[in-house]
Coordinates of C-alpha atoms in Angstrom, one line a residue:
X598 CA 171.9 50.2 0.9
X599 CA 169.3 48.5 -1.3
X600 CA 167.4 47.1 1.6
X601 CA 167.4 50.6 3.3
X602 CA 166.1 52.2 0.1
X603 CA 163.2 49.6 0.0
X604 CA 162.3 50.1 3.6
X605 CA 162.4 53.9 3.5
X606 CA 160.5 54.0 0.1
X607 CA 157.8 51.6 1.4
X608 CA 157.3 53.9 4.4
X609 CA 156.9 56.9 2.0
X610 CA 154.5 55.0 -0.2
X611 CA 152.4 53.9 2.7
X612 CA 152.3 57.4 4.2
X613 CA 151.7 59.5 1.1
X614 CA 150.6 57.2 -1.7
X615 CA 152.4 56.1 -4.8
X616 CA 151.6 58.5 -7.5
X617 CA 152.8 61.7 -6.0
X618 CA 156.0 60.3 -4.6
X619 CA 159.1 60.8 -6.7
X620 CA 162.2 58.8 -6.3
X621 CA 163.9 61.8 -4.8
X622 CA 161.1 62.4 -2.2
X623 CA 161.2 58.7 -1.3
X624 CA 164.9 58.6 -0.5
X625 CA 165.4 62.1 0.9
X626 CA 165.4 60.7 4.5
X627 CA 168.5 58.7 3.5
X628 CA 170.3 61.7 2.2
X629 CA 171.1 60.0 -1.1
X630 CA 170.5 61.1 -4.7
X631 CA 168.1 59.5 -7.1
X632 CA 171.1 58.6 -9.1
X633 CA 172.1 56.2 -6.3
X634 CA 168.7 54.7 -6.4
X635 CA 169.0 54.0 -10.1
X636 CA 172.1 51.9 -9.4
X637 CA 169.8 49.4 -7.7
X638 CA 166.4 49.9 -9.5
X639 CA 165.7 50.7 -13.2
X640 CA 162.7 52.8 -12.4
X641 CA 160.0 53.6 -9.8
X642 CA 157.9 50.6 -10.7
X643 CA 160.7 48.2 -10.0
X644 CA 161.3 49.9 -6.7
X645 CA 157.6 49.7 -6.0
X646 CA 157.6 46.0 -6.8
X647 CA 160.3 45.4 -4.2
X648 CA 158.4 47.6 -1.7
X649 CA 155.2 45.6 -2.3
X650 CA 157.1 42.3 -1.8
X651 CA 158.3 43.6 1.6
X652 CA 154.9 44.9 2.5
X653 CA 152.9 41.8 1.7
X654 CA 155.5 39.5 3.3
X655 CA 155.1 41.5 6.5
X656 CA 151.3 41.2 6.3
X657 CA 151.5 37.5 5.6
X658 CA 154.0 37.1 8.5
X659 CA 151.6 38.9 10.8
X660 CA 148.8 36.5 9.9
X661 CA 151.1 33.5 10.4
X662 CA 151.9 34.9 13.9
X663 CA 148.2 35.0 14.7
X664 CA 147.9 31.4 13.6
X665 CA 150.8 30.4 15.7
X666 CA 149.5 32.2 18.8
X667 CA 145.9 30.8 18.6
X668 CA 145.5 27.0 18.6
X669 CA 141.7 27.2 18.0
X670 CA 141.1 27.3 14.2
X671 CA 137.9 29.4 14.5
X672 CA 139.5 32.1 16.6
X673 CA 142.7 32.0 14.6
X674 CA 140.8 32.7 11.3
X675 CA 138.6 35.3 12.9
X676 CA 141.5 37.1 14.5
X677 CA 143.6 37.0 11.3
X678 CA 140.9 38.5 9.2
X679 CA 140.2 41.2 11.7
X680 CA 143.9 42.1 11.9
X681 CA 144.3 42.1 8.2
X682 CA 141.4 44.5 7.8
X683 CA 142.9 46.8 10.5
X684 CA 146.3 46.7 8.8
X685 CA 144.8 47.6 5.4
X686 CA 142.5 50.3 6.7
X687 CA 145.3 51.7 9.0
X688 CA 147.3 52.7 6.0
X689 CA 146.7 56.0 4.1
X690 CA 143.8 55.2 1.7
X691 CA 145.7 57.1 -1.0
X692 CA 148.3 54.2 -1.0
X693 CA 145.7 51.5 -1.8
X694 CA 143.8 53.8 -4.2
X695 CA 147.0 54.4 -6.2
X696 CA 147.9 50.7 -6.0
X697 CA 144.5 49.4 -7.1
X698 CA 144.0 52.1 -9.8
X699 CA 147.5 52.3 -11.3
X700 CA 149.2 49.0 -10.4
X701 CA 146.5 46.3 -9.9
X702 CA 148.3 43.8 -12.1
X703 CA 151.6 44.3 -10.1
X704 CA 149.7 43.9 -6.8
X705 CA 148.1 40.7 -8.0
X706 CA 151.4 39.3 -9.2
X707 CA 153.1 40.0 -5.9
X708 CA 150.2 38.5 -3.9
X709 CA 150.1 35.5 -6.1
X710 CA 153.8 34.9 -6.0
X711 CA 154.3 35.5 -2.3
X712 CA 150.9 34.4 -1.0
X713 CA 151.5 30.7 -1.3
X714 CA 152.8 30.5 2.3
X715 CA 149.8 32.2 3.7
X716 CA 147.3 30.2 1.6
X717 CA 148.9 27.0 2.6
X718 CA 148.6 28.0 6.3
X719 CA 145.0 28.9 5.8
X720 CA 144.2 25.5 4.2
X721 CA 146.0 23.7 7.1
X722 CA 144.0 25.8 9.6
X723 CA 140.7 25.0 7.8
X724 CA 141.6 21.3 7.7
X725 CA 142.5 21.4 11.4
X726 CA 139.2 23.1 12.2
X727 CA 137.4 20.3 10.3
X728 CA 139.4 17.6 12.3
X729 CA 138.7 19.4 15.6
X730 CA 135.0 19.5 14.8
X731 CA 134.8 23.3 14.4
X732 CA 134.2 23.5 10.7
X733 CA 131.7 21.5 8.6
X734 CA 133.2 18.4 6.9
X735 CA 131.1 18.7 3.8
X736 CA 132.9 21.8 2.6
X737 CA 136.0 22.1 0.4
X738 CA 138.9 24.0 2.1
X739 CA 140.1 25.4 -1.2
X740 CA 136.7 26.8 -2.0
X741 CA 136.4 28.3 1.5
X742 CA 139.8 30.0 1.1
X743 CA 138.9 31.3 -2.4
X744 CA 135.6 32.7 -1.1
X745 CA 137.2 34.4 1.8
X746 CA 139.9 35.8 -0.5
X747 CA 137.3 37.2 -2.8
X748 CA 135.3 38.7 0.0
X749 CA 138.4 40.3 1.5
X750 CA 139.3 41.7 -1.9
X751 CA 135.9 43.3 -2.2
X752 CA 136.3 44.9 1.2
X753 CA 139.7 46.3 0.6
X754 CA 140.0 46.8 -3.2
X755 CA 136.7 48.2 -4.2
X756 CA 134.4 51.0 -3.1
X757 CA 131.5 48.6 -2.5
X758 CA 131.3 48.9 1.3
X759 CA 132.5 52.5 1.8
X760 CA 129.0 53.8 1.7
X761 CA 128.2 52.2 5.0
X762 CA 130.9 54.1 6.9
X763 CA 131.8 51.2 9.1
X764 CA 135.1 50.6 10.9
X765 CA 137.3 47.7 9.9
X766 CA 136.1 45.7 12.9
X767 CA 132.4 46.3 12.0
X768 CA 133.0 45.5 8.3
X769 CA 134.6 42.2 9.5
X770 CA 131.6 41.5 11.8
X771 CA 129.1 42.0 9.0
X772 CA 131.0 40.1 6.2
X773 CA 133.9 37.8 7.0
X774 CA 132.6 36.9 10.4
X775 CA 129.2 36.0 9.0
X776 CA 130.9 33.8 6.4
X777 CA 133.1 32.1 9.1
X778 CA 130.0 31.4 11.1
X779 CA 128.4 29.8 8.1
X780 CA 131.2 27.2 7.7
X781 CA 131.1 26.3 11.4
X782 CA 129.5 23.4 13.2
X783 CA 127.6 23.9 16.4
X784 CA 130.8 23.4 18.3
X785 CA 132.5 26.1 16.1
X786 CA 129.7 28.6 16.6
X787 CA 130.2 28.3 20.4
X788 CA 133.7 29.6 19.9
X789 CA 132.2 32.8 18.4
X790 CA 130.0 33.2 21.5
X791 CA 133.1 32.9 23.7
X792 CA 135.1 35.5 21.7
X793 CA 132.3 38.0 21.3

């Protein structure tokens, strides 16, 4: 029952946002009372924490799937960032507004705790790209990952780029893709020409 509550609640949060959703509204599709929910969770924030854990694990697993499908490090990174932006922008903006405004520390804590598997995969991919001659050898993979993370956060957690009215794909083209091209060797840049 606990897992069902988390799944249904996450779907409600993603669709309608966090702030306006009560426990009762979240679990009404299950036909259970809020009293039942409180047997598993002390409060709405604890339920949200569990929902965010599920949400970010899904997003991280999606990125890992992209990495596994694409043996080319340049294309794997490019595709993973595009997919991540599409995932983030495909969700009701009220969800991320509420999350970033009311629960930024909780979001950071979840990402930090559960993001290790994805950051390790990113570092391995960057190192692979260096070995394969796609990425410049003089760059530090940890710094590259941190810079990409900061850039991604500015795209998804701030209003900085909204004024341009660009789609997620165009935002990626003008930001993350430009950064990726900057870490590439000539051989790596040719991969961008192949992928468009």
